[in-house]
Short mmCIF file of C-alpha atoms in Angstrom, two decimals:
data_model
loop_
_atom_site.label_atom_id
_atom_site.label_comp_id
_atom_site.label_asym_id
_atom_site.label_seq_id
_atom_site.Cartn_x
_atom_site.Cartn_y
_atom_site.Cartn_z
CA MET A 567 22.94 -86.49 239.14
CA THR A 568 24.40 -87.67 242.61
CA PRO A 569 26.56 -85.39 244.39
CA PRO A 570 30.56 -86.44 244.36
CA ARG A 571 31.19 -87.32 247.30
CA GLY A 572 33.65 -84.72 248.59
CA GLY A 573 30.34 -82.25 248.29
CA GLN A 574 28.46 -84.69 251.08
CA GLU A 575 31.00 -84.75 253.16
CA ALA A 576 31.80 -80.72 253.42
CA ARG A 577 27.85 -80.29 254.24
CA VAL A 578 27.93 -82.57 256.59
CA HIS A 579 31.60 -80.64 258.51
CA ARG A 580 29.11 -77.56 257.93
CA MET A 581 26.58 -78.99 260.38
CA SER A 582 26.88 -77.48 264.07
CA VAL A 583 28.13 -80.00 266.38
CA ARG A 584 24.56 -79.36 268.33
CA THR A 585 22.59 -80.08 265.57
CA ARG A 586 24.64 -83.59 264.51
CA LEU A 587 24.16 -84.43 268.66
CA THR A 588 20.23 -83.53 267.68
CA LEU A 589 19.96 -86.16 264.87
CA LEU A 590 21.86 -88.23 267.00
CA TYR A 591 19.70 -88.47 270.03
CA GLY A 592 17.02 -88.87 267.95
CA ALA A 593 18.24 -92.08 265.23
CA MET A 594 18.91 -93.73 268.44
CA PHE A 595 15.20 -93.03 270.02
CA TYR A 596 13.75 -94.07 266.71
CA VAL A 597 16.54 -97.08 266.07
CA ALA A 598 15.70 -98.16 270.09
CA GLY A 599 11.53 -97.51 269.35
CA VAL A 600 11.44 -99.90 266.65
CA VAL A 601 13.41 -102.91 268.17
CA LEU A 602 10.84 -102.52 270.99
CA LEU A 603 7.99 -101.86 268.60
CA ALA A 604 8.90 -105.31 267.32
CA VAL A 605 9.75 -106.88 270.29
CA THR A 606 6.25 -105.85 271.82
CA TYR A 607 4.54 -107.08 268.43
CA MET A 608 5.99 -110.27 268.55
CA LEU A 609 5.25 -111.23 272.66
CA LEU A 610 1.76 -109.95 272.26
CA ARG A 611 1.37 -112.77 269.58
CA SER A 612 2.64 -115.09 271.18
CA VAL A 613 0.32 -114.10 274.17
CA LEU A 614 -2.70 -114.17 272.29
CA ASN A 615 -2.31 -117.24 270.88
CA ASN A 616 -1.61 -118.99 274.13
CA VAL A 617 -4.76 -117.39 275.33
CA LEU A 618 -7.11 -117.87 272.64
CA GLY A 619 -5.57 -121.31 272.87
CA ASN A 620 -7.77 -122.43 275.34
CA PHE A 621 -11.19 -121.16 274.43
CA ALA A 622 -13.57 -123.99 272.59
CA PHE A 623 -16.17 -122.24 270.95
CA LEU A 624 -19.37 -124.22 270.48
CA GLU A 625 -20.98 -125.06 267.40
CA VAL A 626 -17.82 -124.51 265.50
CA SER A 627 -15.60 -127.03 263.40
CA ALA A 628 -11.54 -126.72 265.37
CA ASP A 629 -10.95 -125.63 261.31
CA GLU A 630 -13.27 -122.12 262.28
CA GLN A 631 -12.06 -121.87 265.33
CA GLU A 632 -8.26 -121.44 264.49
CA ALA A 633 -8.93 -119.00 261.83
CA PHE A 634 -11.52 -117.19 263.91
CA ARG A 635 -8.74 -117.11 266.37
CA ALA A 636 -6.13 -115.93 263.83
CA ALA A 637 -8.24 -113.16 262.70
CA ILE A 638 -8.57 -111.66 266.06
CA ILE A 639 -4.69 -112.31 266.48
CA ASN A 640 -4.19 -110.74 263.60
CA GLY A 641 -6.79 -107.59 264.22
CA VAL A 642 -5.74 -106.67 267.60
CA THR A 643 -1.69 -106.80 266.29
CA HIS A 644 -2.44 -104.49 263.00
CA GLN A 645 -4.72 -102.23 265.15
CA LEU A 646 -1.25 -102.64 267.70
CA LEU A 647 1.47 -101.75 265.01
CA VAL A 648 -0.27 -98.96 263.28
CA LYS A 649 -1.46 -96.76 266.79
CA SER A 650 1.95 -98.22 267.96
CA ILE A 651 3.75 -96.40 264.45
CA VAL A 652 1.90 -93.39 264.75
CA ALA A 653 2.78 -92.42 268.70
CA LEU A 654 6.28 -93.30 268.08
CA LEU A 655 6.34 -90.76 265.21
CA ALA A 656 4.78 -88.31 267.70
CA VAL A 657 7.13 -89.06 270.41
CA GLY A 658 9.92 -89.31 268.72
CA VAL A 659 9.31 -85.71 267.19
CA VAL A 660 9.37 -84.54 270.94
CA ALA A 661 12.37 -86.96 271.76
CA VAL A 662 13.64 -84.38 269.09
CA ALA A 663 12.72 -81.35 270.31
CA ALA A 664 14.00 -82.76 274.17
CA GLY A 665 17.76 -84.12 272.40
CA TYR A 666 18.20 -80.53 270.83
CA VAL A 667 17.67 -78.39 274.49
CA VAL A 668 19.45 -81.19 275.93
CA ALA A 669 22.08 -80.85 273.68
CA GLY A 670 22.17 -76.80 273.85
CA ARG A 671 22.40 -77.05 277.52
CA ALA A 672 25.37 -79.25 277.60
CA LEU A 673 27.21 -77.56 274.55
CA ALA A 674 27.18 -73.75 276.42
CA PRO A 675 29.66 -73.98 278.17
CA LEU A 676 31.83 -74.26 274.58
CA GLN A 677 30.03 -71.94 273.50
CA ARG A 678 31.21 -69.99 276.94
CA VAL A 679 34.52 -71.10 275.71
CA THR A 680 34.35 -69.39 272.07
CA ALA A 681 32.78 -66.36 273.26
CA THR A 682 35.51 -65.03 275.64
CA ALA A 683 38.57 -66.78 272.19
CA ARG A 684 36.94 -63.89 269.78
CA ARG A 685 36.82 -61.36 272.49
CA LEU A 686 40.07 -61.55 273.36
CA SER A 687 42.83 -59.00 271.87
CA GLU A 688 46.31 -58.11 273.51
CA THR A 689 44.58 -55.83 275.82
CA THR A 690 41.71 -58.18 277.31
CA LEU A 691 44.55 -61.38 277.69
CA HIS A 692 43.35 -60.46 281.22
CA GLN A 693 39.53 -62.48 280.58
CA ARG A 694 39.49 -65.89 282.30
CA ILE A 695 36.08 -68.35 281.06
CA ALA A 696 36.50 -69.45 285.12
CA LEU A 697 34.18 -72.29 284.44
CA GLU A 698 32.01 -73.39 287.31
CA GLY A 699 30.74 -77.38 287.52
CA PRO A 700 31.38 -80.77 287.89
CA GLU A 701 34.98 -81.58 286.98
CA ASP A 702 34.44 -83.56 283.67
CA GLU A 703 36.31 -82.57 280.25
CA ILE A 704 34.76 -79.78 279.30
CA LYS A 705 35.61 -77.77 282.29
CA GLU A 706 39.18 -79.82 282.42
CA LEU A 707 39.54 -78.05 278.65
CA ALA A 708 37.60 -74.17 279.55
CA ASP A 709 40.57 -74.52 282.74
CA THR A 710 43.33 -75.79 280.49
CA PHE A 711 42.30 -72.46 277.70
CA ASP A 712 42.68 -70.18 280.52
CA ALA A 713 45.80 -71.56 281.81
CA MET A 714 46.56 -70.88 278.04
CA LEU A 715 45.69 -66.91 278.39
CA GLU A 716 48.07 -66.38 281.02
CA ARG A 717 51.47 -67.75 279.63
CA LEU A 718 49.66 -65.41 276.56
CA ALA A 719 49.17 -62.67 278.61
CA ARG A 720 52.91 -62.68 280.77
CA ALA A 721 54.13 -63.27 277.13
CA PHE A 722 52.76 -59.98 276.08
CA ASP A 723 53.68 -57.87 278.99
CA ALA A 724 57.45 -59.52 278.44
CA GLN A 725 57.04 -58.40 275.17
CA ARG A 726 55.86 -55.01 275.41
CA ARG A 727 58.89 -54.63 278.76
CA PHE A 728 61.82 -55.94 276.00
CA VAL A 729 60.33 -53.39 273.49
CA ALA A 730 60.56 -50.68 275.71
CA ASN A 731 64.09 -51.76 277.19
CA ALA A 732 65.11 -52.46 273.56
CA SER A 733 64.20 -48.74 272.47
CA HIS A 734 66.17 -47.13 274.93
CA GLU A 735 69.17 -49.24 274.81
CA LEU A 736 69.55 -49.25 271.48
CA ARG A 737 68.19 -45.79 269.89
CA THR A 738 70.97 -43.86 273.30
CA PRO A 739 74.45 -45.20 272.06
CA LEU A 740 73.43 -44.27 268.23
CA THR A 741 72.47 -40.84 268.98
CA ILE A 742 75.52 -40.64 271.06
CA ASN A 743 77.70 -41.84 268.50
CA ARG A 744 75.87 -39.41 266.71
CA THR A 745 76.44 -36.54 268.92
CA LEU A 746 80.24 -37.43 268.48
CA LEU A 747 80.83 -37.56 265.06
CA GLU A 748 78.73 -34.39 264.11
CA VAL A 749 81.25 -32.48 266.91
CA THR A 750 83.66 -33.50 264.81
CA LEU A 751 82.92 -32.96 261.54
CA ALA A 752 81.85 -29.36 262.89
CA ASP A 753 85.59 -29.41 264.12
CA PRO A 754 87.48 -26.59 261.88
CA GLN A 755 90.92 -28.00 262.90
CA ALA A 756 89.61 -31.81 261.85
CA SER A 757 92.09 -33.19 258.83
CA GLU A 758 89.65 -33.51 255.55
CA ASP A 759 90.30 -37.26 255.59
CA LEU A 760 89.25 -37.46 258.93
CA LYS A 761 85.92 -35.64 257.71
CA VAL A 762 85.44 -38.39 255.20
CA VAL A 763 85.52 -40.82 257.78
CA GLY A 764 83.46 -39.18 260.03
CA ARG A 765 81.12 -39.02 256.97
CA THR A 766 81.04 -43.05 256.32
CA LEU A 767 80.02 -43.47 259.64
CA LEU A 768 77.43 -40.54 260.09
CA ALA A 769 75.79 -41.89 257.53
CA THR A 770 76.04 -45.82 258.39
CA ASN A 771 74.80 -44.42 261.70
CA ALA A 772 71.85 -43.08 260.03
CA ARG A 773 71.26 -46.30 258.68
CA HIS A 774 71.31 -48.25 261.70
CA GLN A 775 69.06 -45.68 262.96
CA ARG A 776 66.45 -46.32 260.52
CA LEU A 777 67.13 -50.23 260.76
CA ILE A 778 65.91 -50.25 264.52
CA ASP A 779 63.30 -47.62 264.25
CA GLY A 780 61.88 -50.11 261.46
CA LEU A 781 62.31 -52.95 263.76
CA LEU A 782 60.41 -51.52 266.57
CA LEU A 783 57.84 -50.56 264.91
CA LEU A 784 57.21 -53.62 263.45
CA ALA A 785 57.50 -54.96 266.90
CA ARG A 786 54.85 -52.45 267.89
CA SER A 787 52.74 -52.86 264.90
CA GLU A 788 52.63 -57.22 265.52
CA ARG A 789 51.81 -56.70 269.00
CA GLY A 790 48.19 -55.40 268.15
CA LEU A 791 46.39 -51.96 268.73
CA GLU A 792 45.94 -50.92 272.43
CA ALA A 793 43.15 -48.30 271.68
CA ARG A 794 41.76 -46.95 268.06
CA THR A 795 40.40 -43.35 267.55
CA PRO A 796 38.54 -41.80 264.32
CA VAL A 797 41.45 -40.78 261.65
CA ASP A 798 41.00 -39.98 258.00
CA LEU A 799 43.29 -41.55 255.62
CA SER A 800 43.46 -38.11 253.56
CA ASP A 801 44.63 -36.56 256.61
CA VAL A 802 47.27 -39.31 257.34
CA ALA A 803 48.13 -38.70 253.32
CA HIS A 804 48.86 -34.85 253.29
CA SER A 805 50.55 -35.48 256.26
CA ALA A 806 53.19 -38.10 254.85
CA LEU A 807 53.12 -36.06 252.09
CA ALA A 808 54.81 -32.73 253.62
CA SER A 809 57.32 -35.40 255.15
CA LEU A 810 58.17 -36.66 251.55
CA ARG A 811 57.19 -34.13 249.42
CA PRO A 812 61.18 -32.38 249.17
CA THR A 813 61.97 -36.42 248.62
CA VAL A 814 59.85 -36.69 245.73
CA VAL A 815 61.03 -32.95 244.12
CA ASP A 816 64.51 -34.41 244.72
CA ALA A 817 64.03 -37.59 242.90
CA GLY A 818 62.49 -35.18 239.40
CA VAL A 819 59.72 -37.49 240.45
CA THR A 820 55.56 -36.15 239.39
CA LEU A 821 53.10 -36.49 241.47
CA HIS A 822 49.53 -36.78 240.86
CA GLU A 823 47.07 -36.61 244.42
CA ASP A 824 43.13 -37.14 244.99
CA LEU A 825 42.81 -37.04 248.10
CA ALA A 826 39.26 -37.40 249.30
CA ALA A 827 37.33 -38.29 252.80
CA ALA A 828 38.13 -42.00 253.79
CA PRO A 829 37.16 -42.29 257.12
CA THR A 830 38.67 -45.24 259.53
CA ALA A 831 39.85 -46.15 263.14
CA GLY A 832 42.83 -46.78 264.49
CA GLU A 833 46.28 -45.89 265.90
CA PRO A 834 47.64 -42.16 263.64
CA VAL A 835 50.74 -42.84 264.20
CA LEU A 836 50.98 -46.16 262.74
CA LEU A 837 48.71 -45.93 259.78
CA GLU A 838 50.90 -42.33 258.76
CA ARG A 839 53.47 -44.53 259.00
CA LEU A 840 51.76 -47.06 256.35
CA VAL A 841 51.24 -44.28 254.12
CA HIS A 842 54.63 -42.49 254.07
CA ASN A 843 55.96 -46.42 253.32
CA LEU A 844 53.80 -46.74 250.65
CA LEU A 845 55.21 -43.19 248.97
CA ASP A 846 58.82 -44.04 250.22
CA ASN A 847 59.01 -46.97 248.77
CA ALA A 848 57.35 -45.25 245.04
CA VAL A 849 60.11 -43.16 245.32
CA LYS A 850 63.08 -45.22 246.00
CA TYR A 851 61.83 -48.10 243.56
CA ASN A 852 61.00 -45.45 240.51
CA ILE A 853 62.69 -44.99 237.10
CA ASP A 854 63.86 -41.05 235.58
CA GLY A 855 61.31 -38.82 235.07
CA GLY A 856 58.49 -41.19 236.89
CA ALA A 857 55.52 -40.49 238.62
CA ILE A 858 53.25 -41.40 241.79
CA TRP A 859 49.99 -41.43 242.13
CA LEU A 860 48.39 -41.15 245.38
CA ARG A 861 44.31 -41.07 246.61
CA THR A 862 42.13 -42.10 249.22
CA TRP A 863 38.64 -42.73 249.04
CA ARG A 864 35.20 -44.10 250.68
CA GLN A 865 33.68 -47.40 249.46
CA GLU A 866 31.21 -50.12 250.06
CA GLY A 867 31.90 -49.14 253.80
CA GLY A 868 35.49 -49.19 253.82
CA SER A 869 37.85 -46.61 253.79
CA LEU A 870 40.91 -47.15 250.80
CA VAL A 871 44.78 -45.57 250.00
CA HIS A 872 45.92 -46.70 246.79
CA VAL A 873 49.48 -45.67 245.67
CA ALA A 874 50.71 -46.70 242.36
CA ASN A 875 54.06 -46.18 240.78
CA THR A 876 56.36 -46.32 238.12
CA GLY A 877 59.50 -48.57 237.85
CA PRO A 878 61.56 -51.85 236.87
CA THR A 879 58.69 -54.42 236.23
CA VAL A 880 57.61 -56.88 239.15
CA ALA A 881 57.01 -60.75 238.47
CA PRO A 882 53.04 -61.50 239.90
CA TYR A 883 55.04 -64.26 241.51
CA GLU A 884 57.28 -61.36 243.39
CA LEU A 885 54.58 -59.47 244.74
CA PRO A 886 54.05 -62.22 248.16
CA ARG A 887 58.12 -62.27 249.20
CA LEU A 888 57.65 -57.52 248.71
CA PHE A 889 55.84 -57.73 252.37
CA GLU A 890 58.40 -60.29 254.32
CA PRO A 891 60.96 -58.34 256.38
CA PHE A 892 64.33 -57.53 254.25
CA ARG A 893 62.92 -58.40 251.04
CA ARG A 894 63.96 -55.75 248.34
CA GLY A 895 62.46 -56.91 244.98
CA ALA A 896 65.17 -59.12 242.70
CA GLU A 897 67.19 -58.34 245.56
CA ASP A 898 67.79 -60.11 248.24
CA ARG A 899 69.18 -58.82 251.76
CA VAL A 900 71.65 -56.40 249.67
CA GLY A 901 71.32 -53.17 248.88
CA SER A 902 70.74 -51.67 252.14
CA GLU A 903 71.85 -48.22 250.90
CA ARG A 904 68.34 -47.70 249.86
CA GLY A 905 66.51 -48.88 253.20
CA ALA A 906 66.28 -51.97 255.25
CA GLY A 907 63.79 -53.96 253.79
CA LEU A 908 61.36 -53.48 256.35
CA GLY A 909 59.16 -50.87 254.00
CA LEU A 910 56.25 -53.34 253.08
CA SER A 911 56.78 -55.41 255.66
CA ILE A 912 55.78 -52.71 258.81
CA VAL A 913 52.49 -51.75 255.62
CA ALA A 914 51.64 -55.44 255.79
CA SER A 915 51.40 -55.66 259.71
CA VAL A 916 49.81 -52.04 260.20
CA VAL A 917 47.47 -53.41 257.96
CA ARG A 918 46.98 -56.73 260.05
CA ALA A 919 46.87 -54.95 263.36
CA HIS A 920 44.08 -52.87 262.06
CA GLY A 921 41.53 -55.84 260.88
CA GLY A 922 41.84 -54.17 257.15
CA SER A 923 43.50 -56.18 253.42
CA ILE A 924 46.28 -55.18 250.80
CA ASN A 925 45.72 -55.97 246.87
CA ALA A 926 49.01 -55.22 245.67
CA VAL A 927 48.91 -56.44 241.61
CA PRO A 928 52.20 -54.99 239.39
CA ARG A 929 51.82 -51.71 237.13
CA PRO A 930 51.05 -52.41 233.40
CA GLY A 931 54.76 -51.14 231.99
CA GLY A 932 56.53 -51.08 235.04
CA GLY A 933 55.95 -50.31 238.79
CA LEU A 934 53.21 -51.53 241.51
CA GLU A 935 50.19 -50.54 242.42
CA ILE A 936 49.00 -51.12 246.19
CA THR A 937 45.40 -50.59 247.37
CA ILE A 938 44.68 -50.87 251.29
CA ARG A 939 41.18 -51.41 252.59
CA LEU A 940 40.50 -50.73 256.23
CA ARG A 941 36.90 -50.82 257.85
CA THR A 942 35.06 -47.41 257.86
CA ALA A 943 34.20 -47.89 262.04
CA PRO A 944 35.49 -49.00 265.00
CA PRO A 945 34.83 -52.70 264.98
CA ASP A 946 33.81 -53.87 268.49
CA ALA A 947 35.70 -56.94 268.80
CA PRO A 948 38.91 -57.44 267.79
CA PRO A 949 40.70 -57.31 264.40
CA GLY A 950 39.10 -60.70 262.83
CA PRO A 951 39.72 -61.82 258.73
CA PRO A 952 40.37 -59.08 255.95
CA ALA A 953 37.10 -58.13 255.29
CA ALA A 954 35.31 -60.25 252.41
CA ALA A 955 34.09 -56.91 250.13
CA PRO A 956 36.44 -56.65 246.37
CA ILE A 957 38.33 -53.56 245.86
CA ALA A 958 37.66 -52.06 243.14
CA ALA A 959 40.77 -50.39 240.92
CA PRO A 960 40.50 -47.03 241.05
CA GLU A 961 40.38 -45.09 237.79
CA VAL A 962 43.36 -43.54 237.51
CA ASP A 963 45.18 -41.35 234.73
CA TYR A 964 48.62 -42.66 233.33
CA GLU A 965 48.89 -40.54 230.85
CA HIS A 966 51.99 -38.74 232.69
CA SER A 967 53.82 -42.24 232.56
CA ALA A 968 56.80 -42.40 231.34
#
C-alpha cells in the first residue's frame, strides 16, 4: 500500500543537506548525459546517412544498396547507444561520489557553525567561528552568528551584574529593617500595641526576604551552571531534611525516607534548594496527619529523587501551571502566607540548568508525586533536551496515607 504523502515528505525532510545536494548533482548529471547521448545519436545517424549515401555498391541493386546502408547505420548507432549507456552509468557513479565529496567541502563551514552552537553555554559565549574565506553567503552567515554571540555575551554580563547588584541593594534595607524591628521588640518599655505592629512588620519583612531570595535564586538558576562538581542526591536530601525536619514535626506529618546512592554532577547549592523546595511544598500543601515519601536512587544511567505527599486532589491539567512563577495550585497569586509561589518554578529552573527532566503526576487519593531525573555523569557538552529514558514509577508503600 502506498504510504501517505505526508510520510514521504517527512522522510525527505530528514535527509541531510549533503545527501540532497548529492542526489541533485547526480540527477542533473544523468539528465545532461541523456540529452547529450540523444543529440549524439541523432548527429551520428545524420553523418552516416550523408557519408554512405555517396558510395555505390557494385553488382547490387538500388534497393539492396539502401538496405545495406540502413543495416550499417542501425548497427553502428545501436553499438554506440549500448556502449554509451554503459559508460554514462559508470561515469555517473563516479560523478555522484565526486558530488558527495564536493557537497561535503561546500557545507564544511556550516558544520563549523553547528559545532560551535552546540558547544555554547553561558560560560563559553566568548567562542567565535571566525570563518575565513571569500565573502560569500556562508561567511556572511558565520559573521552574523559571531555578532549575535557578542550581543548575547554582553547581555549575560549585564544580567550577572544586575543580579549581583540587586542581591546587595534589595537585601541590605530588609536586613536593616529587621534589625530595627528586633531592637524595638526587645525594648522592655515598648507598648503592647507597638509590639503587635512590630511583630506584624517583622513577619512581612521575612516574607519579602523569602520572595527576594527566591527571585534571586530563580535568576541564578536560569543563567545556567558555571561549573559542575560531583554530588550525591542522597547527601543533598539528608542536608535538606536536616533544615526541614522541625517543620515536618510541627506540621504533624509522617516522613518516610529511602535514600540510596544517586550520584550526579552539578551545583550542590542549587540541588539542595531543589530538594528543599520539593519537601517544603509537600509540607505546606498536605493534610492533617498526612505523610511524605522521599526517595533517591539510581536507574539506567540516571540519578533520581522522588517526593510524594498526601494532600488536596490536583487536576492533571493544573500540573503545568504549578511550575510557573507565583502559582499556588488552585490559588493564583494569593495565599502569600504559604510562600511566594516560586518553589516549584525554582525546581523546574534548576532541573533545566542541569539538563534533567521532571515527571509530576497526581497521587491517588490526593497530593502529588514528583520525580526528578538527572544525568549520572557530568556531560561533556552544555545541557540539552531531557534524556529520553523513561522514569520508572518507584515502589512506594502508601499504607500510611490518610
